Short mmCIF file of C-alpha atoms in Angstrom, two decimals:
data_model
loop_
_atom_site.label_atom_id
_atom_site.label_comp_id
_atom_site.label_asym_id
_atom_site.label_seq_id
_atom_site.Cartn_x
_atom_site.Cartn_y
_atom_site.Cartn_z
CA UNK A 1 139.72 131.50 112.44
CA UNK A 2 137.99 134.46 114.01
CA UNK A 3 138.29 136.26 117.30
CA UNK A 4 134.87 136.61 118.96
CA UNK A 5 133.94 139.02 121.75
CA UNK A 6 131.39 137.50 124.14
CA UNK A 7 129.45 139.02 127.02
CA UNK A 8 128.15 136.25 129.31
CA UNK A 9 124.98 136.27 131.43
CA UNK A 10 126.83 137.76 134.37
CA UNK A 11 128.09 140.62 132.22
CA UNK A 12 131.68 139.33 132.05
CA UNK A 13 133.55 139.82 128.77
CA UNK A 14 135.45 136.99 127.02
CA UNK A 15 137.58 137.05 123.93
CA UNK A 16 137.78 133.65 122.23
CA UNK A 17 139.47 132.24 119.16
CA UNK A 18 136.98 130.28 117.05
CA UNK A 19 138.13 127.89 114.31
CA UNK A 20 136.44 128.24 110.94
CA UNK A 21 133.80 125.61 110.17
CA UNK A 22 132.40 125.33 113.69
CA UNK A 23 129.30 127.14 114.79
CA UNK A 24 129.15 129.90 117.33
CA UNK A 25 126.88 127.70 119.47
CA UNK A 26 129.55 124.97 119.63
CA UNK A 27 132.10 127.52 120.76
CA UNK A 28 129.85 128.88 123.51
CA UNK A 29 128.83 125.39 124.62
CA UNK A 30 132.34 123.97 124.70
CA UNK A 31 133.81 126.99 126.49
CA UNK A 32 131.45 126.41 129.44
CA UNK A 33 129.63 129.68 128.99
CA UNK A 34 126.38 128.00 130.12
CA UNK A 35 124.95 127.61 126.64
CA UNK A 36 123.29 124.20 126.33
CA UNK A 37 122.77 123.87 122.57
CA UNK A 38 120.50 120.94 123.43
CA UNK A 39 119.10 120.17 119.99
CA UNK A 40 122.49 120.15 118.30
CA UNK A 41 121.67 122.83 115.77
CA UNK A 42 118.25 122.06 114.26
CA UNK A 43 116.40 125.11 115.66
CA UNK A 44 114.17 123.15 118.03
CA UNK A 45 115.35 124.12 121.54
CA UNK A 46 116.24 127.83 121.50
CA UNK A 47 118.93 127.44 124.18
CA UNK A 48 121.70 129.07 122.14
CA UNK A 49 120.00 132.46 121.77
CA UNK A 50 122.38 135.42 121.49
CA UNK A 51 122.11 139.13 120.82
CA UNK A 52 124.50 140.15 118.06
CA UNK A 53 125.98 143.61 118.51
CA UNK A 54 124.22 146.17 116.34
CA UNK A 55 127.25 146.95 114.21
CA UNK A 56 127.53 143.23 113.32
CA UNK A 57 123.83 142.52 112.76
CA UNK A 58 124.00 142.95 108.99
CA UNK A 59 127.27 141.06 108.58
CA UNK A 60 126.34 137.64 109.99
CA UNK A 61 124.66 135.07 107.68
CA UNK A 62 120.93 135.73 107.17
CA UNK A 63 118.24 133.93 109.17
CA UNK A 64 116.33 130.99 107.73
CA UNK A 65 112.66 130.12 108.28
CA UNK A 66 113.33 127.50 110.97
CA UNK A 67 115.45 129.93 112.97
CA UNK A 68 112.81 132.63 112.63
CA UNK A 69 110.12 130.30 113.96
CA UNK A 70 112.21 129.17 116.92
CA UNK A 71 113.07 132.76 117.82
CA UNK A 72 109.40 133.64 117.66
CA UNK A 73 108.62 130.69 119.96
CA UNK A 74 111.19 131.64 122.62
CA UNK A 75 109.96 135.23 122.35
CA UNK A 76 107.08 134.14 124.57
CA UNK A 77 109.46 133.44 127.47
CA UNK A 78 112.53 135.67 126.96
CA UNK A 79 113.25 139.13 125.62
CA UNK A 80 113.88 139.31 121.89
CA UNK A 81 115.75 142.13 120.23
CA UNK A 82 116.04 142.97 116.53
CA UNK A 83 119.50 141.40 116.55
CA UNK A 84 118.42 138.16 118.29
CA UNK A 85 119.93 135.07 116.68
CA UNK A 86 120.35 131.37 117.31
CA UNK A 87 124.11 130.95 117.53
CA UNK A 88 123.86 127.43 116.07
CA UNK A 89 123.01 129.04 112.75
CA UNK A 90 126.11 131.22 112.68
CA UNK A 91 129.02 129.35 111.14
CA UNK A 92 132.44 130.77 111.88
CA UNK A 93 134.69 131.96 109.09
CA UNK A 94 137.38 134.61 108.72
CA UNK A 95 134.83 137.30 107.83
CA UNK A 96 133.46 137.13 111.37
CA UNK A 97 136.75 138.17 112.94
CA UNK A 98 135.86 140.72 115.61
CA UNK A 99 132.21 139.65 115.94
CA UNK A 100 130.66 140.71 119.22
CA UNK A 101 127.68 138.95 120.86
CA UNK A 102 125.85 138.82 124.18
CA UNK A 103 124.48 135.49 125.44
CA UNK A 104 120.69 135.58 125.80
CA UNK A 105 118.83 134.79 129.03
CA UNK A 106 117.78 131.27 130.10
CA UNK A 107 114.17 130.48 129.15
CA UNK B 1 117.51 84.01 70.50
CA UNK B 2 116.12 87.15 68.90
CA UNK B 3 116.25 90.46 70.73
CA UNK B 4 112.52 90.60 71.44
CA UNK B 5 112.71 87.26 73.20
CA UNK B 6 115.97 87.83 75.01
CA UNK B 7 114.40 87.28 78.43
CA UNK B 8 112.71 83.98 77.75
CA UNK B 9 115.64 81.90 78.85
CA UNK B 10 115.54 83.56 82.26
CA UNK B 11 114.32 81.17 84.89
CA UNK B 12 114.79 80.04 88.45
CA UNK B 13 118.09 81.79 88.97
CA UNK B 14 117.32 85.09 87.25
CA UNK B 15 113.62 85.83 87.62
CA UNK B 16 112.40 87.83 90.60
CA UNK B 17 109.55 86.39 92.61
CA UNK B 18 107.87 89.59 93.77
CA UNK B 19 109.99 92.63 92.85
CA UNK B 20 107.29 95.18 93.75
CA UNK B 21 107.18 97.69 96.59
CA UNK B 22 103.85 98.29 98.34
CA UNK B 23 101.58 100.11 95.87
CA UNK B 24 99.66 103.20 96.93
CA UNK B 25 96.05 102.62 97.87
CA UNK B 26 93.38 102.16 100.50
CA UNK B 27 93.88 98.96 102.45
CA UNK B 28 91.82 96.99 104.92
CA UNK B 29 93.45 96.95 108.36
CA UNK B 30 90.98 95.14 110.60
CA UNK B 31 87.28 94.83 111.34
CA UNK B 32 86.09 97.69 113.54
CA UNK B 33 84.84 95.35 116.24
CA UNK B 34 88.38 94.06 116.83
CA UNK B 35 89.73 97.38 118.13
CA UNK B 36 88.28 98.61 121.42
CA UNK B 37 88.38 102.17 122.70
CA UNK B 38 91.73 103.01 124.33
CA UNK B 39 93.30 99.89 122.85
CA UNK B 40 96.80 99.97 121.34
CA UNK B 41 98.00 97.14 119.16
CA UNK B 42 101.08 96.49 117.03
CA UNK B 43 100.15 95.36 113.55
CA UNK B 44 102.29 94.10 110.70
CA UNK B 45 101.12 94.98 107.23
CA UNK B 46 102.28 96.99 104.21
CA UNK B 47 105.74 95.53 104.74
CA UNK B 48 106.38 97.12 108.14
CA UNK B 49 105.16 97.35 111.70
CA UNK B 50 102.61 100.01 112.72
CA UNK B 51 100.88 101.00 115.92
CA UNK B 52 97.10 100.93 115.69
CA UNK B 53 95.07 102.62 118.41
CA UNK B 54 91.57 103.82 119.13
CA UNK B 55 91.03 106.99 121.14
CA UNK B 56 88.50 107.61 123.87
CA UNK B 57 86.02 109.12 121.39
CA UNK B 58 86.47 106.17 119.02
CA UNK B 59 88.87 107.80 116.59
CA UNK B 60 91.38 105.37 115.08
CA UNK B 61 95.05 106.16 114.48
CA UNK B 62 97.69 104.13 112.68
CA UNK B 63 101.23 105.41 113.02
CA UNK B 64 104.83 104.43 112.71
CA UNK B 65 105.86 102.74 115.97
CA UNK B 66 108.95 104.83 116.68
CA UNK B 67 108.66 108.11 118.57
CA UNK B 68 110.17 111.07 116.65
CA UNK B 69 111.80 112.23 119.89
CA UNK B 70 114.19 109.44 120.90
CA UNK B 71 112.89 106.44 119.02
CA UNK B 72 110.97 104.50 121.67
CA UNK B 73 108.48 101.94 120.31
CA UNK B 74 105.10 103.37 121.29
CA UNK B 75 103.36 100.03 120.90
CA UNK B 76 105.30 98.68 123.87
CA UNK B 77 104.21 100.62 126.94
CA UNK B 78 102.44 103.47 125.14
CA UNK B 79 99.02 104.63 126.28
CA UNK B 80 95.95 106.25 124.77
CA UNK B 81 95.27 109.71 126.25
CA UNK B 82 92.07 111.21 124.89
CA UNK B 83 92.43 110.58 121.18
CA UNK B 84 96.22 110.76 121.34
CA UNK B 85 98.88 108.12 121.70
CA UNK B 86 101.41 108.80 124.46
CA UNK B 87 104.96 107.55 124.25
CA UNK B 88 106.09 105.67 127.38
CA UNK B 89 109.60 107.19 127.33
CA UNK B 90 108.94 110.94 127.99
CA UNK B 91 105.15 111.16 127.56
CA UNK B 92 105.20 113.06 124.30
CA UNK B 93 101.71 112.81 122.80
CA UNK B 94 100.62 112.54 119.17
CA UNK B 95 97.20 112.62 117.59
CA UNK B 96 95.96 110.24 114.91
CA UNK B 97 97.37 112.50 112.18
CA UNK B 98 100.83 112.50 113.72
CA UNK B 99 100.77 116.03 115.18
CA UNK B 100 102.61 116.48 118.43
CA UNK B 101 100.03 117.55 121.01
CA UNK B 102 102.05 117.67 124.20
CA UNK B 103 105.59 117.67 125.56
CA UNK B 104 104.97 117.82 129.28
CA UNK B 105 108.32 119.31 130.32
CA UNK B 106 109.34 121.67 127.50
CA UNK B 107 109.09 125.36 128.24
CA UNK B 108 109.10 126.09 124.53
CA UNK B 109 107.59 123.64 122.04
CA UNK B 110 109.81 123.12 118.98
CA UNK B 111 108.24 125.19 116.19
CA UNK B 112 108.21 122.23 113.79
CA UNK B 113 105.52 120.68 116.01
CA UNK B 114 103.16 123.49 115.11
CA UNK B 115 104.12 123.48 111.46
CA UNK B 116 103.60 119.85 110.48
CA UNK B 117 102.88 116.35 111.79
CA UNK B 118 106.16 114.87 113.01
CA UNK B 119 105.10 111.23 113.40
CA UNK B 120 104.25 109.29 110.26
CA UNK B 121 100.54 108.51 110.39
CA UNK B 122 98.34 106.93 107.74
CA UNK B 123 94.99 108.51 106.89
CA UNK B 124 92.36 106.20 108.38
CA UNK B 125 88.68 105.76 107.56
CA UNK B 126 86.11 103.52 109.14
CA UNK B 127 83.51 102.27 106.72
CA UNK B 128 81.34 99.14 106.41
CA UNK B 129 82.45 98.07 109.90
CA UNK B 130 86.05 98.03 108.75
CA UNK B 131 89.17 100.10 109.44
CA UNK B 132 90.85 101.28 106.23
CA UNK B 133 94.16 103.08 105.81
CA UNK B 134 95.60 105.02 102.91
CA UNK B 135 99.18 104.12 102.04
CA UNK B 136 101.47 106.17 99.83
CA UNK B 137 105.23 105.52 99.73
CA UNK B 138 105.95 109.24 100.22
CA UNK B 139 103.09 109.89 102.61
CA UNK B 140 101.05 111.86 100.07
CA UNK B 141 97.34 112.46 100.70
CA UNK B 142 94.76 110.07 99.21
CA UNK B 143 94.55 110.20 95.43
CA UNK B 144 91.00 108.83 95.46
CA UNK B 145 88.25 108.19 97.98
CA UNK B 146 86.76 104.92 99.11
CA UNK B 147 83.62 104.34 97.01
CA UNK B 148 80.08 103.81 98.16
CA UNK B 149 79.06 100.15 98.28
CA UNK B 150 75.29 100.31 98.84
CA UNK B 151 75.04 96.60 99.70
CA UNK B 152 77.36 97.08 102.68
CA UNK B 153 75.77 100.37 103.70
CA UNK B 154 72.08 99.43 103.54
CA UNK B 155 72.31 96.76 106.22
CA UNK B 156 68.56 96.78 106.78
CA UNK B 157 67.83 95.31 103.35
CA UNK B 158 70.88 93.11 102.87
CA UNK B 159 71.95 89.93 104.60
CA UNK B 160 74.80 90.14 107.10
CA UNK B 161 77.91 89.69 104.96
CA UNK B 162 79.51 86.30 104.95
CA UNK B 163 83.25 86.83 105.40
CA UNK B 164 86.26 84.92 104.17
CA UNK B 165 89.99 85.32 104.75
CA UNK B 166 92.92 83.68 103.01
CA UNK B 167 96.68 84.17 103.28
CA UNK B 168 98.64 83.80 100.10
CA UNK B 169 102.29 83.94 99.19
CA UNK B 170 102.44 86.62 96.55
CA UNK B 171 102.12 90.36 95.93
CA UNK B 172 98.85 92.19 95.29
CA UNK B 173 99.82 93.03 91.70
CA UNK B 174 100.08 89.32 90.89
CA UNK B 175 96.78 88.53 92.59
CA UNK B 176 94.94 91.29 90.76
CA UNK B 177 96.47 90.29 87.43
CA UNK B 178 94.16 87.27 87.45
CA UNK B 179 91.29 89.73 87.09
CA UNK B 180 92.40 90.48 83.53
CA UNK B 181 93.57 86.96 82.73
CA UNK B 182 90.34 85.67 81.26
CA UNK B 183 91.97 82.60 79.65
CA UNK B 184 93.01 81.09 82.98
CA UNK B 185 89.36 80.87 83.99
CA UNK B 186 88.91 78.04 81.50
CA UNK B 187 92.16 76.19 82.05
CA UNK B 188 92.89 76.67 85.72
CA UNK B 189 89.33 76.99 87.02
CA UNK B 190 87.71 74.68 84.50
CA UNK B 191 85.07 77.06 83.10
CA UNK B 192 83.55 75.60 79.92
CA UNK B 193 84.87 78.42 77.75
CA UNK B 194 87.08 81.47 78.08
CA UNK B 195 84.39 83.95 79.17
CA UNK B 196 83.68 86.86 76.82
CA UNK B 197 84.81 90.04 78.57
CA UNK B 198 84.62 93.77 78.08
CA UNK B 199 86.98 95.89 80.08
CA UNK B 200 88.36 99.37 80.48
CA UNK B 201 91.14 100.99 82.46
CA UNK B 202 90.58 104.42 83.98
CA UNK B 203 93.11 104.79 86.78
CA UNK B 204 92.59 104.03 89.65
CA UNK B 205 89.65 102.00 88.33
CA UNK B 206 89.55 98.88 86.23
CA UNK B 207 86.09 97.83 85.03
CA UNK B 208 85.17 94.43 83.71
CA UNK B 209 82.02 92.80 82.42
CA UNK B 210 82.25 89.04 81.94
CA UNK B 211 79.73 86.73 80.30
CA UNK B 212 77.50 89.58 79.14
CA UNK B 213 76.61 91.01 82.50
CA UNK B 214 76.80 87.86 84.61
CA UNK B 215 79.85 89.29 86.41
CA UNK B 216 80.37 93.06 86.56
CA UNK B 217 83.33 94.21 88.57
CA UNK B 218 85.24 97.34 89.46
CA UNK B 219 88.66 97.62 91.01
CA UNK B 220 89.18 100.70 93.21
CA UNK B 221 92.97 100.62 93.40
CA UNK B 222 94.98 97.59 94.54
CA UNK B 223 93.14 97.05 97.84
CA UNK B 224 89.46 96.90 96.91
CA UNK B 225 87.35 95.19 94.25
CA UNK B 226 83.57 95.05 94.06
CA UNK B 227 82.07 92.31 91.91
CA UNK B 228 78.37 91.80 91.26
CA UNK B 229 77.10 88.46 89.98
CA UNK B 230 73.61 88.68 88.43
CA UNK B 231 71.24 85.98 87.27
CA UNK B 232 67.51 86.26 86.48
CA UNK B 233 67.28 89.67 88.10
CA UNK B 234 68.98 88.59 91.33
CA UNK B 235 72.33 90.13 92.21
CA UNK B 236 74.87 88.94 94.74
CA UNK B 237 77.84 91.09 95.68
CA UNK B 238 81.39 90.08 96.41
CA UNK B 239 83.62 92.73 97.99
CA UNK B 240 87.21 91.64 97.76
CA UNK B 241 89.89 93.48 99.72
CA UNK B 242 93.50 92.47 99.75
CA UNK B 243 96.16 93.77 102.11
CA UNK B 244 99.86 93.44 101.26
CA UNK B 245 101.65 91.98 104.27
CA UNK B 246 105.24 91.69 103.07
CA UNK B 247 106.82 91.92 99.62
CA UNK B 248 105.65 88.39 98.84
CA UNK B 249 102.65 87.74 101.03
CA UNK B 250 99.14 89.14 101.16
CA UNK B 251 95.88 88.51 102.95
CA UNK B 252 92.82 88.33 100.74
CA UNK B 253 89.52 89.00 102.45
CA UNK B 254 86.01 88.95 101.04
CA UNK B 255 82.52 89.88 102.12
CA UNK B 256 79.55 88.34 100.32
CA UNK B 257 76.05 89.71 100.57
CA UNK B 258 72.79 90.07 98.69
CA UNK B 259 69.34 91.51 99.25
CA UNK B 260 67.23 89.87 101.91
CA UNK B 261 64.79 87.46 100.28
CA UNK B 262 62.17 85.35 102.01
CA UNK B 263 63.51 81.89 102.71
CA UNK B 264 62.53 79.27 100.18
CA UNK B 265 61.76 81.68 97.37
CA UNK B 266 63.32 81.30 93.95
CA UNK B 267 65.21 84.57 94.45
CA UNK B 268 66.72 83.34 97.69
CA UNK B 269 67.86 80.14 95.97
CA UNK B 270 69.44 82.04 93.09
CA UNK B 271 71.19 84.42 95.50
CA UNK B 272 72.52 81.48 97.49
CA UNK B 273 73.75 79.80 94.34
CA UNK B 274 75.49 82.98 93.19
CA UNK B 275 77.23 83.32 96.52
CA UNK B 276 78.29 79.70 96.34
CA UNK B 277 79.71 80.29 92.89
CA UNK B 278 81.62 83.28 94.20
CA UNK B 279 83.01 81.45 97.18
CA UNK B 280 83.77 78.52 94.95
CA UNK B 281 83.16 75.92 97.58
CA UNK B 282 79.71 74.86 96.53
CA UNK B 283 78.70 72.03 94.27
CA UNK B 284 81.68 72.47 91.98
CA UNK B 285 79.49 72.34 88.89
CA UNK B 286 80.37 75.81 87.66
CA UNK B 287 84.10 75.90 88.23
CA UNK B 288 86.80 75.43 90.80
CA UNK B 289 87.04 78.12 93.48
CA UNK B 290 90.04 80.34 93.68
CA UNK B 291 91.54 79.03 96.89
CA UNK B 292 91.85 75.52 95.49
CA UNK B 293 93.59 76.47 92.26
CA UNK B 294 94.80 80.10 92.14
CA UNK B 295 96.84 79.65 95.32
CA UNK B 296 98.83 76.81 93.82
CA UNK B 297 99.93 79.18 91.08
CA UNK B 298 100.36 82.33 93.19
CA UNK B 299 102.35 80.73 95.97
CA UNK B 300 104.97 79.31 93.65
CA UNK B 301 105.13 81.45 90.53
CA UNK B 302 107.75 83.99 89.55
CA UNK B 303 107.12 87.31 87.92
CA UNK B 304 108.04 87.57 84.26
CA UNK B 305 108.59 91.23 83.40
CA UNK B 306 108.56 90.30 79.69
CA UNK B 307 105.99 87.53 79.32
CA UNK B 308 105.42 85.64 76.09
CA UNK B 309 101.75 86.32 75.37
CA UNK B 310 99.61 84.95 72.56
CA UNK B 311 96.31 85.84 70.95
CA UNK B 312 93.52 84.88 73.31
CA UNK B 313 95.36 86.15 76.39
CA UNK B 314 93.73 88.97 78.35
CA UNK B 315 95.02 92.56 78.51
CA UNK B 316 98.02 91.71 80.69
CA UNK B 317 100.25 94.42 79.25
CA UNK B 318 97.65 97.18 79.58
CA UNK B 319 96.96 96.00 83.11
CA UNK B 320 100.62 96.16 84.10
CA UNK B 321 100.99 99.64 82.64
CA UNK B 322 97.85 100.73 84.51
CA UNK B 323 99.09 99.11 87.73
CA UNK B 324 102.56 100.66 87.53
CA UNK B 325 101.00 104.04 88.33
CA UNK B 326 100.26 102.73 91.83
CA UNK B 327 104.02 102.64 92.40
CA UNK B 328 104.53 106.34 91.67
CA UNK B 329 106.73 107.84 94.35
CA UNK B 330 108.25 104.51 95.35
CA UNK B 331 111.21 104.71 93.01
CA UNK B 332 110.21 101.38 91.47
CA UNK B 333 109.95 101.17 87.70
CA UNK B 334 109.26 98.00 85.85
#
């Protein structure tokens, strides 16, 4: 279980409890925060893009090649930042308690 | 029974009929003239269904039927667009190598589409007026190339090939095994003697020379054999290409040709006689043709993994060892 701080696309702040073993994308999708997560977590749609807060950037699990490629692809239509991540690739566990993210723009 | 003969008492209830998967190789799909531009056709061969299509420029594709997106069968309602096949469901397009070329509504194309083909497609070549595909159980690239067959390429100086086609109820390994079974030529086909034969295995080729140069043949993997019958300086050529259909059925096809000779000349008569011998439906003096005798055996036999061989049998064991390499990647081991 981890408590996650989320800034939605309208700038509103949410604090949500996330059970370990789910992904951050599933949390955002199921909490009706307007995150589609269309592809289900295989890095092919880019709809679960988030900006991780800078102080957390080095503490979330590292990016894989598929995530890198999808981020590069959506970079042609939305703004990328150094802390851009696909939230489907971030699995929740206790170490992420206090994580803070901002939901990325719609492509 | 001794240990070395422990399998001999296996019979109808224990022996497999055709335990083999489809071996890797180049296989005949269809004659080029049977596939028009912009045509899509569902074809069954190599133990599954495929979609065969020809693009607007003439390029041929042969792919798995099911769209990688949501599984629609592209051979039912699909369309050729340029040289691509377009799925009827959401109009995703794929080229003949299986690369996704268009998703008409996606703002961002999934990166995998730019990294690799996402639809299984077989490498296809058109040669000798025929469509050929390369099959490998794991989709690996061709391990050898189709050879040159000058008699099929120099159409100006060779007669238009006479074609034959036969369906048989066994696997390609069993059919090709007769090519090393020299003894059966006397007993099943009725040749006067077991023909003297020299042979060598050099994967993917098997070379044979029977009756001191009368028949010289080369196998280019499971799907293609070229045999040349020569007599008094005249050579006739038999190209034999077998396509596995299911685990226990195959279609054998052949093209026969020889140099153009003036009608009525001795050379023309010899060439005709050689072709008749090859087809085996001529005067019957030389031996019985394969369709009248081999099929009776092939269609009903079972495969003995541990056969009881005797002196005078051909190199069956070497052949099977050689052939087993065509199953690499399939998970099958004899």
